[in-house]
Amino acid sequence: MIVLQVNGITKSFSGTDILNNVRLEVQHRDRVALVGRNGAGKSTLLKIIAGEMTADSGDLIMPKDVQVGYLEQHAGIDSPLTIWEEMLTVFGPLLEMEKRLRKLEAQMADPSVYENPQEYDRVMKDYDALQIDFKDSGGYQYESDMRSVLHGMRFYTEDYEKQVNLLSGGQKTRLALAKMLLSKPDLLILDEPTNHLDIETLGWLEKYLVSYEGAILIVSHDRYFLDQIVTITYEVSRRKVTKYVGNYSAYLVEKAKNYERDKKLYERETSEKAKLEDFIQRNIARASTSKM
């Protein structure tokens, strides 16, 4: 299933093109890297895809039900809530369902309900239906997921009651990444997610992203990190985007092959041009060959 299509996106700043007629596609469970020199337009393209910036022309095609999560470079959370409370905000619908379950349980224990067969039957049916929805939506595992992701980002039980706005800049960035992972969007867009991560946390993140259920679009300068995760690489260069199948190392190999092929083609064309110019100079004055 196609999650995202970028068709002919063009973007310029102060009359200078940054991106020109860019095309890109992401399918379900794709792991895609955007690579290129600083200033090539990688972050600009991510912002356009995430809806943070508008393109001058071109189209973004995305199914209506696709959820996009975007973590920009140096992102952080500034909140008066505790770490645990902040992570719970991801699960608002589940918390509401849980409240309704508790309310229905209280009704089932109410004599005015359980002594009325029709009313009790209605409440039981509502409870059973809601319990199934709650289970299917991950209601019985969200707290476990929170602990797992927080632990992966090096936040432990003793940290849960700490206020978010009292954390360091690096901690806030890691917490923003944890919150984004917990929201489980269909398309996860990460701009330099390895900033502020130590080796242990980086290793955990690599494993998490490899098994992630949705599609991933990443910008990162960490070659090893990209090699562990991505299967498609798009190079942003000279306002264009070129697709390479494979991880970062495979992209470098293929790019080197293309460079050698283009270099030989250029040298052959230059040689042929020089021979043609030499032939013209030597024969232009001769009546027998000037027409050639």
Coordinates of C-alpha atoms in Angstrom, one line a residue:
M1 CA 0.0 0.0 0.0
I2 CA 1.3 3.4 -0.9
V3 CA 1.6 5.7 2.1
L4 CA 3.0 8.8 0.4
Q5 CA 3.6 10.0 -3.2
V6 CA 5.6 13.2 -3.8
N7 CA 4.9 14.4 -7.4
G8 CA 6.8 17.3 -8.9
I9 CA 7.4 19.2 -5.7
T10 CA 9.3 22.5 -6.3
K11 CA 10.4 24.9 -3.6
S12 CA 12.5 28.1 -3.8
F13 CA 13.6 30.7 -1.3
S14 CA 14.3 34.3 -2.4
G15 CA 14.2 33.2 -6.0
T16 CA 16.7 30.4 -5.6
D17 CA 15.4 26.9 -6.2
I18 CA 16.0 24.4 -3.4
L19 CA 14.0 21.6 -4.8
N20 CA 12.9 21.2 -8.4
N21 CA 10.3 18.7 -9.7
V22 CA 11.1 16.2 -6.9
R23 CA 9.5 12.8 -7.0
L24 CA 9.4 10.3 -4.2
E25 CA 7.3 7.3 -3.0
V26 CA 6.9 5.6 0.3
Q27 CA 5.0 2.3 0.7
H28 CA 3.8 0.6 3.9
R29 CA 6.7 -0.6 6.0
D30 CA 9.3 1.0 3.8
R31 CA 12.4 2.2 5.5
V32 CA 13.6 5.2 3.5
A33 CA 16.6 7.5 4.0
L34 CA 17.1 11.0 2.6
V35 CA 20.8 11.8 2.2
G36 CA 22.8 14.6 0.7
R37 CA 25.0 17.5 1.7
N38 CA 24.0 20.1 4.3
G39 CA 21.8 22.7 2.7
A40 CA 20.7 20.3 -0.2
G41 CA 17.1 20.5 0.9
K42 CA 16.5 17.4 2.9
S43 CA 14.9 19.0 6.0
T44 CA 12.9 21.3 3.7
L45 CA 11.4 18.3 1.9
L46 CA 10.6 16.6 5.3
K47 CA 8.8 19.8 6.4
I48 CA 6.8 19.9 3.2
I49 CA 5.8 16.2 3.6
A50 CA 4.9 16.8 7.2
G51 CA 2.7 19.8 6.4
E52 CA 5.0 22.2 8.2
M53 CA 5.8 24.1 5.0
T54 CA 4.1 24.6 1.7
A55 CA 5.6 23.8 -1.7
D56 CA 5.5 26.3 -4.6
S57 CA 4.2 23.7 -6.9
G58 CA 3.6 19.9 -7.1
D59 CA 1.4 17.5 -5.2
L60 CA 1.6 15.4 -2.1
I61 CA -0.7 12.3 -2.4
M62 CA -1.5 10.5 0.9
P63 CA -4.5 8.4 1.9
K64 CA -6.9 10.3 4.2
D65 CA -6.5 7.8 7.1
V66 CA -2.7 7.8 7.1
Q67 CA -1.3 9.4 10.3
V68 CA 2.0 11.2 10.0
G69 CA 4.4 11.8 12.9
Y70 CA 7.2 14.3 12.4
L71 CA 10.1 14.8 14.8
E72 CA 12.2 17.7 13.6
Q73 CA 15.8 18.3 14.4
H74 CA 16.5 19.5 18.0
A75 CA 12.8 18.9 18.9
G76 CA 12.0 18.9 22.6
I77 CA 9.0 18.9 25.0
D78 CA 8.4 21.8 27.4
S79 CA 5.6 20.8 29.7
P80 CA 4.6 21.3 33.4
L81 CA 3.4 17.7 33.5
T82 CA 5.5 14.8 34.8
I83 CA 7.2 12.4 32.4
W84 CA 4.5 9.8 33.0
E85 CA 1.7 12.2 32.6
E86 CA 3.1 13.6 29.4
M87 CA 3.4 10.1 27.9
L88 CA -0.2 9.4 28.9
T89 CA -1.4 12.2 26.7
V90 CA -0.6 10.0 23.7
F91 CA -3.3 7.6 24.9
G92 CA -6.2 10.0 25.4
P93 CA -8.8 7.9 23.6
L94 CA -7.8 4.8 25.5
L95 CA -8.0 6.6 28.8
E96 CA -11.5 7.7 28.0
M97 CA -12.5 4.2 27.1
E98 CA -11.0 3.0 30.4
K99 CA -13.1 5.5 32.3
R100 CA -16.2 4.3 30.5
L101 CA -15.4 0.7 31.4
R102 CA -15.0 1.6 35.1
K103 CA -18.3 3.5 34.9
L104 CA -20.1 0.5 33.4
E105 CA -18.5 -1.8 36.0
A106 CA -20.0 0.5 38.7
Q107 CA -23.4 0.3 37.0
M108 CA -23.2 -3.6 37.0
A109 CA -22.6 -3.5 40.7
D110 CA -25.6 -1.2 41.3
P111 CA -28.7 -3.0 42.7
S112 CA -31.0 -0.9 40.6
V113 CA -29.2 -2.3 37.5
Y114 CA -28.5 -5.9 38.3
E115 CA -32.0 -6.4 39.7
N116 CA -33.4 -5.2 36.4
P117 CA -32.8 -8.0 33.8
Q118 CA -33.3 -5.8 30.8
E119 CA -31.1 -2.9 32.1
Y120 CA -28.4 -5.3 33.3
D121 CA -28.4 -7.0 29.9
R122 CA -28.0 -3.7 28.1
V123 CA -25.1 -2.6 30.3
M124 CA -23.4 -6.0 29.9
K125 CA -23.7 -5.8 26.1
D126 CA -22.2 -2.2 26.1
Y127 CA -19.4 -3.4 28.4
D128 CA -18.5 -6.4 26.3
A129 CA -18.4 -4.4 23.1
L130 CA -16.3 -1.6 24.7
Q131 CA -14.0 -4.2 26.3
I132 CA -13.3 -5.7 22.8
D133 CA -12.6 -2.2 21.3
F134 CA -10.3 -1.4 24.3
K135 CA -8.3 -4.7 23.9
D136 CA -8.0 -4.3 20.1
S137 CA -6.8 -0.7 20.5
G138 CA -4.0 -1.9 22.9
G139 CA -5.7 -0.9 26.1
Y140 CA -4.2 -3.7 28.1
Q141 CA -0.6 -3.0 27.0
Y142 CA -0.2 0.7 26.7
E143 CA 1.4 1.1 30.1
S144 CA 3.8 -1.7 29.3
D145 CA 4.6 0.0 26.0
M146 CA 5.2 3.3 27.9
R147 CA 7.6 1.6 30.3
S148 CA 9.5 -0.2 27.5
V149 CA 10.0 2.9 25.3
L150 CA 10.9 5.2 28.3
H151 CA 13.4 2.6 29.4
G152 CA 14.8 2.5 25.9
M153 CA 15.2 6.2 26.0
R154 CA 16.9 5.9 29.4
F155 CA 14.0 7.1 31.6
Y156 CA 13.5 4.8 34.5
T157 CA 10.8 4.3 37.2
E158 CA 12.4 6.8 39.5
D159 CA 12.2 9.4 36.7
Y160 CA 8.5 9.1 36.1
E161 CA 7.4 11.8 38.5
K162 CA 10.0 14.4 37.3
Q163 CA 8.6 17.5 35.7
V164 CA 9.3 17.7 32.0
N165 CA 10.2 21.4 32.0
L166 CA 13.0 20.7 34.5
L167 CA 14.8 18.3 32.3
S168 CA 17.9 19.1 30.3
G169 CA 17.8 19.9 26.6
G170 CA 19.1 16.4 25.7
Q171 CA 16.5 14.7 27.9
K172 CA 13.7 16.7 26.4
T173 CA 14.8 15.7 22.9
R174 CA 14.9 12.0 24.0
L175 CA 11.5 12.4 25.6
A176 CA 10.1 13.9 22.4
L177 CA 11.4 10.9 20.5
A178 CA 9.8 8.5 23.0
K179 CA 6.5 10.3 22.7
M180 CA 6.6 10.1 18.9
L181 CA 7.4 6.4 19.0
L182 CA 4.5 5.7 21.4
S183 CA 2.0 7.5 19.1
K184 CA 2.9 4.9 16.4
P185 CA 2.0 6.9 13.2
D186 CA 1.6 5.2 9.9
L187 CA 4.4 7.4 8.5
L188 CA 7.2 8.2 11.0
I189 CA 9.4 11.1 9.8
L190 CA 12.6 11.6 11.7
D191 CA 15.1 14.4 11.2
E192 CA 18.5 13.5 12.8
P193 CA 16.9 11.3 15.5
T194 CA 20.3 10.1 16.8
N195 CA 21.3 13.5 18.3
H196 CA 21.7 13.3 22.1
L197 CA 21.7 9.5 22.0
D198 CA 24.4 7.3 23.5
I199 CA 25.6 4.0 22.0
E200 CA 23.2 1.9 24.2
T201 CA 20.1 4.1 23.4
L202 CA 21.1 4.1 19.7
G203 CA 21.3 0.3 19.7
W204 CA 17.8 0.1 21.2
L205 CA 16.4 2.6 18.7
E206 CA 17.8 0.7 15.8
K207 CA 16.1 -2.5 16.9
Y208 CA 12.8 -0.7 17.6
L209 CA 12.7 0.9 14.1
V210 CA 13.6 -2.3 12.3
S211 CA 10.5 -4.0 13.7
Y212 CA 8.3 -0.8 13.5
E213 CA 4.9 -1.6 12.0
G214 CA 4.6 1.6 9.9
A215 CA 6.7 3.3 7.2
I216 CA 9.8 5.4 8.2
L217 CA 11.4 8.3 6.4
I218 CA 14.7 9.4 8.0
V219 CA 17.4 12.1 7.6
S220 CA 20.6 11.2 9.4
H221 CA 24.3 11.7 9.0
D222 CA 25.0 8.5 11.0
R223 CA 26.0 6.0 8.3
Y224 CA 26.0 2.9 10.5
F225 CA 22.5 3.8 11.9
L226 CA 21.1 4.1 8.3
D227 CA 22.8 0.8 7.3
Q228 CA 21.0 -1.1 10.1
I229 CA 17.5 0.3 9.2
V230 CA 16.9 1.6 5.7
T231 CA 16.2 -0.4 2.5
I232 CA 15.7 2.6 0.1
T233 CA 17.9 5.6 -0.2
Y234 CA 17.0 8.9 -1.9
E235 CA 19.8 11.3 -2.6
V236 CA 19.0 15.0 -2.6
S237 CA 21.5 16.8 -4.8
R238 CA 21.4 19.8 -7.2
R239 CA 17.7 20.4 -6.5
K240 CA 16.8 16.9 -7.7
V241 CA 16.1 13.6 -5.9
T242 CA 17.5 10.3 -7.1
K243 CA 16.4 6.9 -5.9
Y244 CA 18.8 4.0 -4.9
V245 CA 17.6 0.6 -3.8
G246 CA 19.4 -0.5 -0.6
N247 CA 20.9 0.9 2.5
Y248 CA 23.5 3.7 2.8
S249 CA 26.5 1.6 1.9
A250 CA 24.7 0.1 -1.1
Y251 CA 23.8 3.7 -2.2
L252 CA 27.5 4.7 -2.0
V253 CA 28.6 1.7 -4.2
E254 CA 25.9 2.4 -6.8
K255 CA 26.7 6.1 -6.8
A256 CA 30.4 5.3 -7.4
K257 CA 29.4 3.0 -10.3
N258 CA 27.2 5.7 -11.8
Y259 CA 30.0 8.3 -11.4
E260 CA 32.5 6.1 -13.2
R261 CA 30.0 5.3 -16.0
D262 CA 29.2 9.0 -16.4
K263 CA 32.9 9.9 -16.3
K264 CA 33.7 7.5 -19.1
L265 CA 30.8 8.7 -21.1
Y266 CA 31.9 12.3 -20.7
E267 CA 35.5 11.4 -21.6
R268 CA 34.3 9.5 -24.7
E269 CA 32.1 12.4 -25.8
T270 CA 34.9 14.9 -25.2
S271 CA 37.3 12.8 -27.2
E272 CA 34.9 12.5 -30.1
K273 CA 34.2 16.2 -30.0
A274 CA 37.9 17.0 -30.1
K275 CA 38.4 14.6 -33.0
L276 CA 35.5 16.2 -34.9
E277 CA 36.8 19.7 -34.3
D278 CA 40.3 18.7 -35.5
F279 CA 38.8 17.1 -38.6
I280 CA 36.8 20.3 -39.3
Q281 CA 39.9 22.5 -38.9
R282 CA 42.0 20.3 -41.2
N283 CA 39.4 19.9 -43.9
I284 CA 37.3 23.0 -43.9
A285 CA 39.5 24.7 -46.5
R286 CA 39.5 21.7 -48.9
A287 CA 37.0 21.9 -51.7
S288 CA 36.8 18.0 -51.8
T289 CA 35.9 17.7 -48.1
S290 CA 34.4 21.0 -47.0
K291 CA 30.8 19.7 -47.5
M292 CA 31.5 16.8 -45.1

